[in-house]
Amino acid sequence: MDGLRLSARDGAEPVEAFIGRKVMDIWVASVAHRVGKQSLFRGQYNALGKLNLASIERIVSAKYQLGVTLNRQHPFVEVLVSDIEESGEALDLSELVREPLPPAFHRLA
């Protein structure tokens, strides 16, 4: 699983949440208006996760509360692009640093 994994508790019960790398890329692109650009690196989506923890917590909590209606088998919440869009949560990109790709990674026209 390549993405942001979060651990929480509902009372004594552990809860796991996951936002896939591609979902994070789409969320960033929707804010930064950089569709089709480079994917986030692990350090970048981890830093974004920490910076936006309150927003992510609200998204995960809202989906977790739906529990049984989503046919969830165990306390695991996978955040989808649709969950983010429905939440209306804003992503803070103020600390996102994008390093330029080395020439070997650029597509040839």
XYZ file of C-alpha atoms in Angstrom, residues 9-91:
83
model
C -8.785 4.743 18.255
C -12.521 4.511 18.748
C -12.569 3.921 22.482
C -10.415 0.829 22.936
C -10.812 -0.303 19.327
C -7.982 0.536 16.901
C -8.985 2.184 13.632
C -6.826 2.377 10.523
C -7.251 4.947 7.766
C -5.531 5.071 4.402
C -5.221 7.667 1.647
C -3.584 6.243 -1.455
C -0.753 8.023 -3.192
C -2.861 8.607 -6.311
C -5.667 10.117 -4.202
C -3.148 12.493 -2.584
C -1.830 13.401 -6.061
C -5.346 14.218 -7.294
C -6.119 16.246 -4.152
C -2.908 18.265 -4.573
C -3.564 18.762 -8.303
C -7.083 20.058 -7.564
C -5.617 22.754 -5.311
C -2.374 23.522 -7.149
C -3.958 23.233 -10.629
C -1.022 21.120 -11.814
C -2.759 18.166 -13.432
C -0.472 15.682 -15.144
C 2.667 16.793 -13.334
C 4.939 14.660 -11.206
C 3.591 12.424 -8.468
C 4.310 13.167 -4.826
C 7.233 11.462 -3.170
C 6.814 9.653 0.159
C 8.316 12.499 2.191
C 5.994 14.988 0.498
C 2.747 13.153 1.183
C 3.853 12.384 4.746
C 4.579 16.097 5.303
C 1.239 17.068 3.720
C -0.514 14.535 5.938
C 0.999 16.055 9.078
C 0.249 19.602 7.948
C -3.365 18.726 7.063
C -4.067 16.290 9.885
C -7.147 18.178 11.130
C -8.755 18.136 7.652
C -7.920 14.469 7.162
C -9.290 13.669 10.618
C -12.643 15.271 9.730
C -12.837 13.361 6.433
C -11.968 10.029 8.083
C -14.351 10.637 11.006
C -17.249 11.425 8.675
C -16.661 8.253 6.664
C -16.041 6.131 9.775
C -19.368 7.248 11.255
C -21.146 5.762 8.221
C -19.592 2.375 9.121
C -22.259 -0.256 8.604
C -23.935 1.565 5.706
C -20.645 1.266 3.802
C -20.498 -2.483 4.564
C -17.193 -2.010 6.360
C -15.902 -5.390 7.591
C -13.486 -4.058 10.195
C -12.378 -0.659 11.492
C -10.583 0.389 8.307
C -11.339 3.580 6.388
C -10.023 4.114 2.875
C -10.334 7.734 1.833
C -11.323 8.145 -1.810
C -11.266 11.212 -4.042
C -15.068 11.352 -3.762
C -14.813 11.517 0.056
C -12.465 14.492 -0.199
C -14.649 16.248 -2.782
C -17.811 15.707 -0.719
C -16.100 17.022 2.424
C -15.121 20.319 0.835
C -11.950 20.280 2.954
C -9.153 22.537 1.763
C -5.622 21.202 1.490
